[in-house]
Amino acid sequence: MRFNLKHAALVAACAAAFPAHATNGYFLPGFGIRSQGMGGVGIAYGRDSLSTAANPANAVNTGMRGDMGMAVFNPERSAKVYESPASPTFGFFSGDVESDSKYFLVPEMGFSMGLTEQLHVSMAVVGNGGMNTNYPRNLFPGLGGPPPTPVDKGIGIDMMQLLVPISVAYKVNENHALGVSLVLAETRFRAYGIDTFKAFPILTDPTKLTDNGFDYSYGAGVKLGWQGEFMDDKLTLGLTYASRTYMTKFDKYSSLFAEQGDFDIPENYGIGIAIKPKKNLVIAADVLRINYNDIASVGNPGPGDDPAGAAQGIPAMDLAAIYGGCPAATNPYCLGGDQGMGFGWDNMTVYKLGVQYGVNNKLQVRAGYNYNKTPIPNNQVTFNTLAPATVEKHYSVGFTYRPNDELEVTGTYMYVAGNNQSRCGQNIVDCAEIGMHQNVFGLSMGWVLDPGPVALGEYGEDDWAGINFDGWYGGFNFGQSKYDVSATVDNTRTEGWKVYAGYEFNKYLGVEGGYVNLNDMTARTGTVRTEIDTDAWTLGAVVSYPVTAKLSVMGKLGGAFMLADIDTKNGAALTAKTGDDGFEPNYGVGVSYALFDNLNLRAEWERFDRKDLNIDLMSAGMVVKF
C-alpha cells in the first residue's frame, strides 16, 4: 500500500489550524493516540511513528510505516469569582461561568523507516499541547477602557503548540540504541477581554495586552534519547532529555507575557521502563519532569495573596510595589517586564503507567493511568482563571485492530477526572475558583510496510475467531452544528461531532447508527438567557450511488432519539433546569471518497427535525472499512 505524501501534507496543514487543550499542565498526556491508550507512556516503549516524538530511539523498533490520526479533546472548564464577608470584589462580576468552546480537533501524523539495519529516520507532526478558555461573561468587568469592560464581553485565551520532531536513531549494538531529534515548533496565541488590567498602572504598553488577534511564535530545540534491552528483551529501559525550545516573541502580546512576550517551551526529561512477562503482554511506566517554572511567562508569580499575609512559602506579586512605576524600562516588574506577572506554575512531575495485551493475531487491548499534581499553587488562582490546568488524574483504554497485514486501526478513550482549586484573599479579586474535567476520543490509522523486529510478536499467536467483519465499517466526523431559532441569539453555531458504525449489504444499500453531539447554543430574550445542550442516538438507512470507482454520493433517512438539557438564567442566577427528550426525524446527504482500500473520506449535511427548532450538522471525517 502506497503512503501518499500529499495527503500527509494536508493533515500537517490541518494540525496548525486547530488548538489542543492539554492535560499535563499544557502538555499532552502522550504523543500519539496509541500511547494515550497506555496512559501516555513512550520513553521505553513505542511501536508507531508518533512514538519517536517521545523518544527518538523508538525509531529502531517501528519499522517502515506511516500513521495518521485525529483526537477530539472535550475539556469542560469553569471559573467563579465571588466575595467573602471580609472583602468586596470591587464591582467585578460575582458568579460562575463555564467556557463555551468545548471540542477541539488534534490531528497527528508521522512516518518512520530504516535506511540500514542500524540507521533509522522518522518525522512526526504532533500537538504538544495548548490552552483555551472562552467565557461568555467577563470575570473582571467594570474597569478598563474607556469605556469600561461590559459584563457580557467574553474573556479568554486560545493557545496551540505544534511540534515537528525530525529524528535519527542508531542501533549501537543488538541491545542499545541512541536517538536525536531536531524539534521544530510553532505556537499560536490570542487573548481577549482582559481590558480590566489597563485600569492598573502596571503595563509596559497597554496596546499590546489584549484583543490583538492571533500572533505566532516559532523556534527549535533538541531531544536526545536512549533505549537499552536486557534479560533477553524482557526488560527495556529508556532515557530522554529535551532542551528548552527557544521561541520568537509574541510581539502583539509583549505587555502580557513576561520578558517582552517570550513564551519558550520548557526543558523536560524522563525515564521509562517496559517489562514483557510474555511476548504479548507489555507493562510500561514513565516518569517525566517538566520545568514550567523556568519559563518566566509561565512560572513568574501573578496576582495572589497579599504578600503581608499567609503566602504558604510561595511569593505573590505585590501590585503596590509597581503602581506608578510603569511604563518604565527600568522597572522589571511591569506586565511584560523580565519579572512581570505570569501564571505562577510550579515544575511538574508526571507519572505514567500502561498495560497492553495481545488478544490474538489481529487485536491488542490496552489501558493506562497518568498522574500529575496541579502546577497551580492555590494563591495563584486569579490569572489561572484563563488557564485552569487543574486536572491531576487520567484514565485511559484503547485497542489496535489489524484487518490485514498492511493496516492497523487504533482507538483510545481517556477520562480526565475533575479537580477544582479555590482561594480567597487574592490581590485583584477576593475569592476565585477554577476547575476542569476532560474527555478525549482518538482514532488513528497505521499503514505498515515493514512491521519492524518485534511488533508482530506482541499480538497474540491465536488466529482471529471472532466476528466476520466483511461489510462493516466505523467512522468519525467533526464539524459545525447550527440551531435554527427565532429568539435573539448569542450563539447558534458551535462545534458538533459524531461517531458511528454501519453495515453495507451491497454497494448501494446499508444501515448506520451512532452517537451525535450537537453541543450547545445560547439564546436571549430580554435579560433571560436560555442555554440548550443537545446530543442524539441515531439509526437509519444509507443509500449510495458510485459516481466513479472512488467517488460516491449518498443519502440517509432515519430517526434520532434526541436528548436536550435546557438551562434558563436571569442574569447570573439559574432559574430553571429542564430536559426535553424524544424521537425525531433525521435525514441528510453527503459524498464519500475512497482514499485507500480501507479508508474513505466523508463529508455530509444532516438535519435533525425537532418540534420546536431544527438543528443542522455540517461535518467531515473518515470511515474505516474492516
XYZ file of C-alpha atoms in Angstrom:
626
model
C 0.000 0.000 0.000
C 1.406 3.391 -1.023
C 1.621 6.171 1.564
C 0.589 9.402 -0.170
C 2.764 12.323 0.943
C 0.312 14.882 -0.469
C -2.337 13.605 1.907
C 0.189 13.734 4.734
C 0.968 17.360 3.951
C -2.726 18.185 4.034
C -3.083 16.721 7.507
C 0.017 18.594 8.655
C -1.556 21.834 7.494
C -4.744 20.990 9.370
C -2.734 20.414 12.526
C -1.712 24.056 12.514
C -5.323 25.192 12.376
C -6.815 23.596 15.466
C -5.997 24.249 19.130
C -5.436 21.493 21.648
C -6.308 21.511 25.289
C -3.746 19.525 27.196
C -3.712 17.692 30.500
C -0.169 17.511 31.972
C -0.051 21.255 32.583
C -0.375 22.406 28.998
C 1.432 19.326 27.556
C -0.479 16.428 26.042
C -0.550 13.253 28.181
C 1.352 11.357 25.486
C 2.461 11.561 21.866
C 0.044 9.649 19.667
C -3.357 8.078 20.172
C -1.772 4.666 20.724
C 0.418 5.980 23.543
C -2.502 7.789 25.179
C -4.330 4.453 25.453
C -1.479 3.354 27.757
C -1.513 6.476 29.925
C 0.911 8.334 27.651
C 3.970 6.070 28.081
C 6.579 6.253 25.332
C 10.109 6.554 26.731
C 10.870 2.818 26.920
C 8.088 1.505 24.681
C 6.795 2.743 21.326
C 5.752 0.944 18.157
C 4.303 3.615 15.847
C 5.993 6.575 14.183
C 4.376 9.051 16.620
C 6.280 7.428 19.497
C 9.530 8.902 18.158
C 8.286 12.268 19.469
C 8.509 10.787 22.984
C 11.890 9.114 22.452
C 13.742 9.315 19.114
C 15.382 5.949 19.886
C 11.960 4.316 19.391
C 12.592 4.552 15.630
C 14.742 1.391 15.670
C 11.635 -0.675 16.563
C 8.918 0.972 14.450
C 9.878 -0.480 11.061
C 8.649 1.310 7.963
C 5.213 2.795 8.437
C 3.040 5.884 8.190
C 0.467 6.974 10.763
C -2.404 9.461 10.676
C -4.904 10.133 13.408
C -7.406 12.528 14.868
C -8.245 13.103 18.523
C -11.107 15.118 19.932
C -10.433 16.893 23.229
C -13.522 17.760 25.249
C -12.432 19.988 28.159
C -15.148 21.334 30.447
C -13.724 24.448 32.152
C -15.337 26.662 34.746
C -14.395 29.716 36.784
C -16.030 31.505 39.667
C -15.363 34.901 41.218
C -17.064 35.851 44.467
C -16.579 37.892 47.609
C -16.056 36.773 51.166
C -17.757 38.625 54.025
C -14.435 40.294 54.806
C -13.817 41.898 51.410
C -15.761 43.164 48.359
C -14.941 42.292 44.725
C -14.546 45.908 43.557
C -17.688 45.665 41.399
C -16.360 42.722 39.392
C -18.704 40.040 38.094
C -19.698 37.889 41.054
C -20.806 34.472 39.881
C -19.693 31.388 37.995
C -19.286 30.809 34.279
C -18.437 27.866 32.005
C -16.279 28.095 28.906
C -18.216 27.928 25.631
C -15.620 26.168 23.452
C -15.783 22.509 24.413
C -14.429 20.451 21.498
C -11.055 20.631 19.798
C -9.591 18.587 16.948
C -5.981 17.438 17.338
C -4.614 15.825 14.144
C -1.389 13.826 14.158
C 0.819 12.203 11.547
C 4.183 10.534 11.277
C 6.456 8.399 9.149
C 9.416 6.175 10.014
C 11.749 3.904 8.076
C 15.080 2.139 8.299
C 17.862 3.267 5.976
C 20.116 0.390 7.034
C 19.875 -2.248 9.757
C 21.484 0.216 12.167
C 20.306 3.643 10.940
C 16.660 4.728 11.116
C 14.875 8.037 10.460
C 11.450 9.417 11.307
C 9.362 12.564 11.263
C 6.204 13.375 13.196
C 3.738 16.258 13.300
C 2.117 16.344 16.735
C 0.350 18.722 19.038
C 2.461 19.367 22.114
C -0.493 20.889 23.884
C -2.324 24.127 24.403
C -4.834 26.066 26.423
C -8.216 27.521 25.553
C -10.897 29.333 27.524
C -13.869 31.154 26.048
C -16.057 32.526 28.830
C -19.250 34.226 27.561
C -19.401 36.548 30.616
C -16.442 38.632 31.655
C -14.983 37.761 35.050
C -13.486 41.238 35.520
C -15.910 43.876 34.156
C -16.476 47.432 35.355
C -12.918 48.663 34.824
C -10.636 49.022 31.828
C -11.404 51.074 28.772
C -12.573 53.683 28.244
C -15.333 52.622 28.009
C -15.406 50.193 30.981
C -15.426 46.487 30.136
C -19.062 45.251 29.948
C -20.022 42.053 31.751
C -21.295 40.459 28.533
C -17.980 40.919 26.731
C -16.351 37.499 26.518
C -12.958 36.780 28.017
C -10.455 34.049 27.234
C -7.270 32.851 25.610
C -6.503 30.496 22.727
C -3.081 28.847 22.592
C -1.938 25.944 20.397
C 1.541 24.430 20.227
C 2.728 22.270 17.321
C 5.928 20.184 17.242
C 7.694 18.620 14.251
C 10.477 16.324 15.533
C 12.820 15.143 12.767
C 14.665 12.172 14.243
C 17.629 9.917 13.565
C 18.189 6.729 15.581
C 21.221 4.453 15.534
C 21.309 0.880 16.819
C 24.708 0.761 18.504
C 24.544 -2.999 19.007
C 21.927 -5.690 19.490
C 20.742 -4.249 22.813
C 21.291 -0.483 22.732
C 20.039 2.388 20.579
C 20.578 6.146 20.587
C 18.388 8.807 19.009
C 18.392 12.544 18.422
C 15.660 14.880 17.187
C 15.685 18.374 15.804
C 12.368 19.657 17.166
C 10.766 22.456 15.158
C 7.965 24.292 16.953
C 5.151 26.744 16.314
C 2.869 28.370 18.902
C -0.284 30.309 18.078
C -1.848 32.608 20.688
C -4.512 35.235 21.227
C -6.129 36.838 24.285
C -9.283 38.916 24.529
C -11.493 40.588 27.123
C -8.802 41.316 29.740
C -9.110 45.109 29.386
C -9.554 45.438 33.162
C -5.788 45.277 33.677
C -5.473 48.524 31.718
C -7.052 50.271 34.718
C -3.961 49.497 36.806
C -0.690 51.364 36.127
C 1.256 48.141 35.700
C 1.640 47.841 31.899
C 4.672 48.415 29.726
C 2.411 49.019 26.692
C -1.416 48.921 27.049
C -1.834 48.386 23.285
C -0.086 45.005 23.455
C -2.130 43.369 26.185
C -5.377 42.071 24.689
C -7.692 41.875 21.656
C -4.924 41.885 19.043
C -5.916 38.722 17.185
C -3.647 35.729 16.660
C 0.108 36.036 16.986
C 2.612 33.333 16.016
C 5.895 32.223 17.527
C 8.498 29.887 16.000
C 11.524 28.088 17.357
C 13.601 24.925 17.630
C 15.131 22.637 20.213
C 16.880 19.287 20.559
C 15.736 15.988 22.043
C 18.049 13.090 22.951
C 17.048 9.516 23.715
C 18.471 6.135 24.675
C 16.966 2.662 24.925
C 18.553 -0.491 26.267
C 17.184 -4.042 26.198
C 18.064 -6.574 28.882
C 17.096 -10.065 30.071
C 16.530 -11.429 26.567
C 14.356 -8.415 25.604
C 12.036 -8.910 28.577
C 13.192 -5.610 30.101
C 13.657 -2.294 28.286
C 14.904 0.932 29.857
C 14.755 4.375 28.291
C 16.014 7.899 28.949
C 15.108 11.176 27.244
C 16.182 14.787 27.524
C 14.523 17.681 25.672
C 16.251 21.046 25.748
C 14.428 24.300 26.247
C 12.909 25.254 22.893
C 13.771 28.883 22.225
C 10.896 30.686 20.508
C 10.462 34.056 18.842
C 8.471 36.515 20.960
C 4.774 37.365 20.762
C 5.051 40.992 19.690
C 1.262 41.554 19.781
C 1.189 40.441 23.448
C 4.517 41.789 24.684
C 2.745 43.549 27.573
C 1.009 40.353 28.696
C 3.828 37.807 28.799
C 6.971 38.365 30.843
C 10.270 39.069 29.074
C 8.536 41.180 26.395
C 6.301 38.433 25.024
C 8.628 35.457 25.453
C 6.972 32.025 25.668
C 9.645 29.325 25.303
C 8.783 25.634 25.595
C 10.210 24.283 28.864
C 13.017 21.788 29.243
C 11.805 18.284 30.124
C 13.398 14.912 30.772
C 12.316 11.446 31.828
C 12.997 7.792 32.453
C 10.964 4.800 31.349
C 10.745 1.063 31.856
C 8.915 -1.650 29.902
C 8.538 -5.243 31.070
C 7.364 -8.170 28.911
C 6.483 -11.153 31.139
C 5.372 -12.847 27.904
C 5.608 -11.811 24.279
C 2.054 -10.495 24.020
C 1.962 -8.691 27.394
C 3.678 -5.323 27.941
C 3.730 -3.336 31.194
C 5.337 0.101 30.832
C 5.892 3.111 33.084
C 7.388 6.585 32.601
C 8.361 9.408 34.926
C 8.607 12.799 33.208
C 9.783 16.114 34.663
C 8.583 19.366 33.024
C 10.282 22.578 34.180
C 7.412 25.044 33.719
C 8.713 27.361 36.436
C 11.869 28.105 34.421
C 9.799 29.927 31.775
C 9.164 33.427 33.138
C 5.811 33.942 31.402
C 4.556 30.673 32.909
C 6.433 30.497 36.209
C 6.604 34.095 37.448
C 4.049 34.719 40.205
C 0.870 36.532 39.270
C -1.617 38.415 41.432
C -2.197 36.332 44.532
C -2.315 36.617 48.295
C -1.328 39.880 49.933
C 2.443 39.432 50.460
C 1.923 40.512 54.077
C -0.499 37.623 54.528
C -0.011 33.881 54.598
C 1.752 33.032 51.337
C 2.449 29.384 52.238
C 6.061 29.921 51.277
C 5.106 30.896 47.712
C 5.762 34.511 46.692
C 2.939 36.542 45.168
C 3.216 39.645 43.037
C 2.795 42.814 45.110
C 0.934 45.193 42.811
C 1.598 48.116 45.162
C 5.321 47.762 44.509
C 4.873 48.699 40.850
C 1.991 51.216 40.950
C 3.104 54.393 39.264
C 6.284 52.764 38.026
C 5.067 51.788 34.551
C 5.723 52.205 31.781
C 9.415 52.377 32.603
C 12.165 50.265 31.082
C 13.960 50.296 34.422
C 11.115 48.539 36.265
C 11.283 44.786 35.514
C 8.072 44.084 37.462
C 5.726 45.735 34.960
C 3.488 43.397 32.971
C 5.712 42.325 30.084
C 8.918 43.039 32.018
C 11.557 40.440 32.847
C 9.974 39.921 36.288
C 6.456 40.683 35.110
C 3.449 38.719 36.259
C 2.991 35.161 34.998
C 0.778 32.223 35.843
C 2.856 31.131 38.843
C 3.176 27.499 37.730
C 5.429 25.084 39.590
C 7.605 22.477 37.907
C 5.700 19.249 37.314
C 6.471 15.538 37.680
C 4.241 13.229 35.631
C 3.803 9.519 36.405
C 2.512 7.243 33.632
C 1.572 3.557 33.709
C 0.288 1.438 30.829
C -0.562 -2.186 30.045
C -1.007 -3.797 26.625
C -2.222 -7.328 25.889
C -2.283 -9.100 22.520
C -5.599 -10.981 22.459
C -4.915 -12.745 19.160
C -3.122 -12.156 15.864
C -5.410 -9.230 14.975
C -6.319 -7.465 18.224
C -4.463 -5.684 21.027
C -6.147 -4.041 24.012
C -4.562 -1.568 26.407
C -5.228 0.547 29.488
C -3.365 3.289 31.308
C -3.160 5.751 34.180
C -1.467 9.146 34.234
C -0.982 11.359 37.295
C 0.458 14.815 37.896
C -0.029 17.275 40.719
C -1.605 20.504 39.513
C 1.115 23.068 38.697
C -1.021 25.928 40.055
C -0.409 26.965 43.689
C -3.653 27.903 45.420
C -2.525 31.502 45.806
C -2.178 31.828 42.009
C -5.793 31.163 41.040
C -6.653 34.654 39.718
C -4.589 34.637 36.489
C -5.286 30.937 36.020
C -8.995 31.550 35.520
C -7.726 31.955 31.938
C -5.717 28.698 32.011
C -7.322 26.325 34.546
C -4.845 23.441 34.282
C -6.161 21.885 37.482
C -6.573 18.228 36.449
C -4.433 15.513 38.019
C -5.789 12.007 37.338
C -6.173 10.490 33.851
C -7.617 7.058 32.999
C -7.477 5.537 29.512
C -8.410 2.453 27.498
C -7.630 1.605 23.895
C -7.266 -1.008 21.195
C -5.493 -1.751 17.926
C -7.202 -3.897 15.293
C -5.248 -5.308 12.326
C -7.682 -6.167 9.498
C -4.794 -7.141 7.211
C -1.000 -7.167 7.158
C -0.749 -3.563 5.946
C -3.282 -1.735 8.109
C -3.717 -1.030 11.822
C -6.717 0.800 13.283
C -6.205 2.253 16.771
C -8.764 3.830 19.062
C -8.456 5.422 22.506
C -10.695 6.957 25.135
C -9.271 8.925 28.073
C -11.250 10.265 31.008
C -9.629 13.084 32.965
C -11.172 13.423 36.414
C -12.358 16.836 37.522
C -10.421 18.901 40.024
C -11.208 22.342 41.473
C -8.955 24.896 43.153
C -10.058 27.968 45.095
C -8.575 30.705 47.237
C -9.784 33.884 48.937
C -7.696 36.946 49.728
C -6.377 37.409 46.194
C -4.873 40.755 45.191
C -7.242 41.730 42.360
C -10.358 39.793 43.341
C -11.247 38.462 46.740
C -12.191 34.842 46.029
C -11.625 32.831 42.860
C -12.308 29.197 41.983
C -11.297 27.270 38.854
C -11.970 23.727 37.706
C -11.832 21.378 34.756
C -12.514 17.817 33.642
C -11.941 16.281 30.210
C -12.840 13.537 27.788
C -10.502 12.534 24.958
C -11.504 10.394 21.975
C -8.982 9.336 19.338
C -8.811 7.244 16.171
C -5.706 6.618 14.061
C -4.639 4.579 11.054
C -1.264 2.936 10.586
C -0.046 1.825 7.149
C 2.589 -0.831 7.794
C 5.113 -1.526 5.041
C 7.579 -3.250 7.389
C 6.389 -4.066 10.931
C 9.853 -3.894 12.466
C 11.643 -6.504 14.556
C 9.173 -7.008 17.432
C 5.725 -5.546 16.705
C 4.060 -8.651 15.238
C 5.185 -10.827 18.145
C 3.279 -8.565 20.549
C -0.011 -9.659 19.034
C -1.347 -12.980 20.270
C -0.493 -16.208 18.488
C -4.070 -17.496 18.201
C -5.978 -16.952 14.979
C -8.867 -14.499 14.989
C -12.011 -16.473 15.759
C -14.374 -13.567 16.214
C -16.997 -11.900 14.093
C -16.644 -11.775 10.320
C -16.228 -8.031 9.772
C -16.731 -8.064 5.999
C -19.144 -5.256 5.131
C -18.770 -3.485 8.485
C -17.324 -0.017 8.906
C -16.823 2.637 11.561
C -16.240 6.350 11.332
C -15.815 9.690 12.998
C -16.895 13.153 11.779
C -16.262 16.621 13.149
C -17.861 19.865 12.024
C -20.309 22.596 12.906
C -23.880 22.443 14.162
C -26.372 25.272 13.664
C -29.557 25.823 15.660
C -32.479 27.461 13.818
C -34.304 29.575 16.423
C -36.274 32.824 16.339
C -35.163 34.394 19.649
C -32.408 36.976 19.880
C -29.339 34.808 19.561
C -25.953 34.970 21.274
C -24.529 31.868 19.604
C -26.230 29.319 17.332
C -23.143 27.978 15.556
C -20.950 25.635 17.537
C -18.806 22.541 17.189
C -20.517 19.231 16.506
C -19.198 15.710 16.090
C -20.340 12.128 15.747
C -19.050 8.574 15.952
C -20.868 5.866 14.019
C -20.796 2.311 12.684
C -22.640 0.606 9.875
C -23.048 -2.411 7.625
C -23.155 -2.415 3.807
C -25.438 -5.054 2.289
C -24.035 -4.100 -1.120
C -22.548 -1.007 -2.758
C -25.978 0.653 -2.908
C -27.638 -0.008 0.452
C -26.596 -0.096 4.088
C -27.677 0.650 7.633
C -25.912 3.010 10.037
C -26.207 4.110 13.649
C -24.212 6.204 16.064
C -23.892 8.943 18.640
C -24.052 12.642 17.680
C -23.025 15.548 19.905
C -24.605 18.786 18.693
C -23.049 20.821 21.514
C -24.991 23.820 22.784
C -26.438 27.172 21.806
C -27.410 30.308 23.708
C -30.480 32.476 23.008
C -31.532 35.654 24.773
C -34.963 37.203 25.363
C -34.557 40.413 27.345
C -32.471 39.588 30.424
C -33.295 35.870 30.212
C -30.643 33.594 28.677
C -31.508 30.072 27.556
C -28.762 27.503 27.006
C -29.665 24.279 25.163
C -27.222 21.344 25.115
C -28.227 18.576 22.682
C -26.997 15.137 21.702
C -28.628 12.204 19.921
C -28.530 8.477 19.169
C -29.296 7.754 15.512
C -30.299 4.799 13.333
C -31.202 4.862 9.655
C -30.820 3.535 6.123
C -27.990 4.739 3.871
C -28.343 4.722 0.085
C -25.174 5.167 -2.007
C -24.532 5.606 -5.703
C -20.969 5.211 -7.087
C -20.203 8.072 -9.488
C -16.678 6.796 -10.172
C -14.562 3.960 -8.791
C -13.613 6.169 -5.830
C -16.362 8.804 -5.509
C -19.901 8.084 -4.285
C -22.889 10.230 -3.383
C -25.119 9.163 -0.516
C -28.413 9.862 1.184
C -29.623 8.987 4.668
C -33.080 8.643 6.203
C -33.873 7.515 9.734
C -34.634 8.608 13.241
C -32.845 10.070 16.230
C -33.510 9.816 19.939
C -32.587 13.338 20.991
C -31.621 14.413 24.500
C -31.727 18.113 25.355
C -30.703 19.801 28.610
C -32.162 23.303 28.945
C -30.839 25.864 31.436
C -32.686 29.161 31.842
C -30.890 32.012 33.590
C -31.921 35.502 34.607
C -28.641 37.359 34.971
C -26.131 35.085 36.718
C -28.823 33.141 38.595
C -30.072 29.746 37.391
C -33.875 29.947 37.383
C -34.823 26.652 35.696
C -33.160 23.426 34.604
C -35.243 21.059 32.441
C -34.911 18.224 29.948
C -36.638 17.617 26.631
C -36.039 14.134 25.164
C -37.798 12.347 22.326
C -37.673 10.645 18.909
C -37.295 12.955 15.902
C -36.677 12.529 12.126
C -33.081 12.561 10.890
C -32.033 12.804 7.245
C -29.107 14.032 5.165
C -26.937 13.868 2.054
C -23.207 13.546 1.505
C -20.249 12.415 -0.568
C -17.644 9.720 0.082
C -14.186 9.365 -1.462
C -12.047 6.196 -1.232
C -8.626 7.450 -0.188
C -7.276 3.914 0.286
C -8.774 0.418 0.109
C -9.850 0.535 3.753
C -10.195 4.279 4.289
C -12.821 6.684 2.960
C -13.170 10.415 3.447
C -16.744 11.580 4.000
C -18.486 14.972 4.034
C -22.196 15.362 4.778
C -25.077 17.603 5.779
C -27.733 16.337 8.212
C -30.971 17.768 9.569
C -32.421 16.914 12.977
C -36.098 17.937 12.935
C -37.259 18.923 16.402
C -40.791 20.133 17.038
C -39.566 23.485 18.357
C -36.349 24.035 16.422
C -34.242 22.493 13.668
C -30.578 21.611 14.034
C -28.241 21.233 11.042
C -24.884 19.448 11.220
C -22.211 20.007 8.571
C -19.350 17.579 9.152
C -16.416 15.793 7.563
C -14.368 12.831 8.683
C -13.029 9.412 7.840
C -14.533 5.939 7.587
C -12.585 2.730 8.231
C -13.784 -0.398 6.410
C -12.979 -3.691 8.105
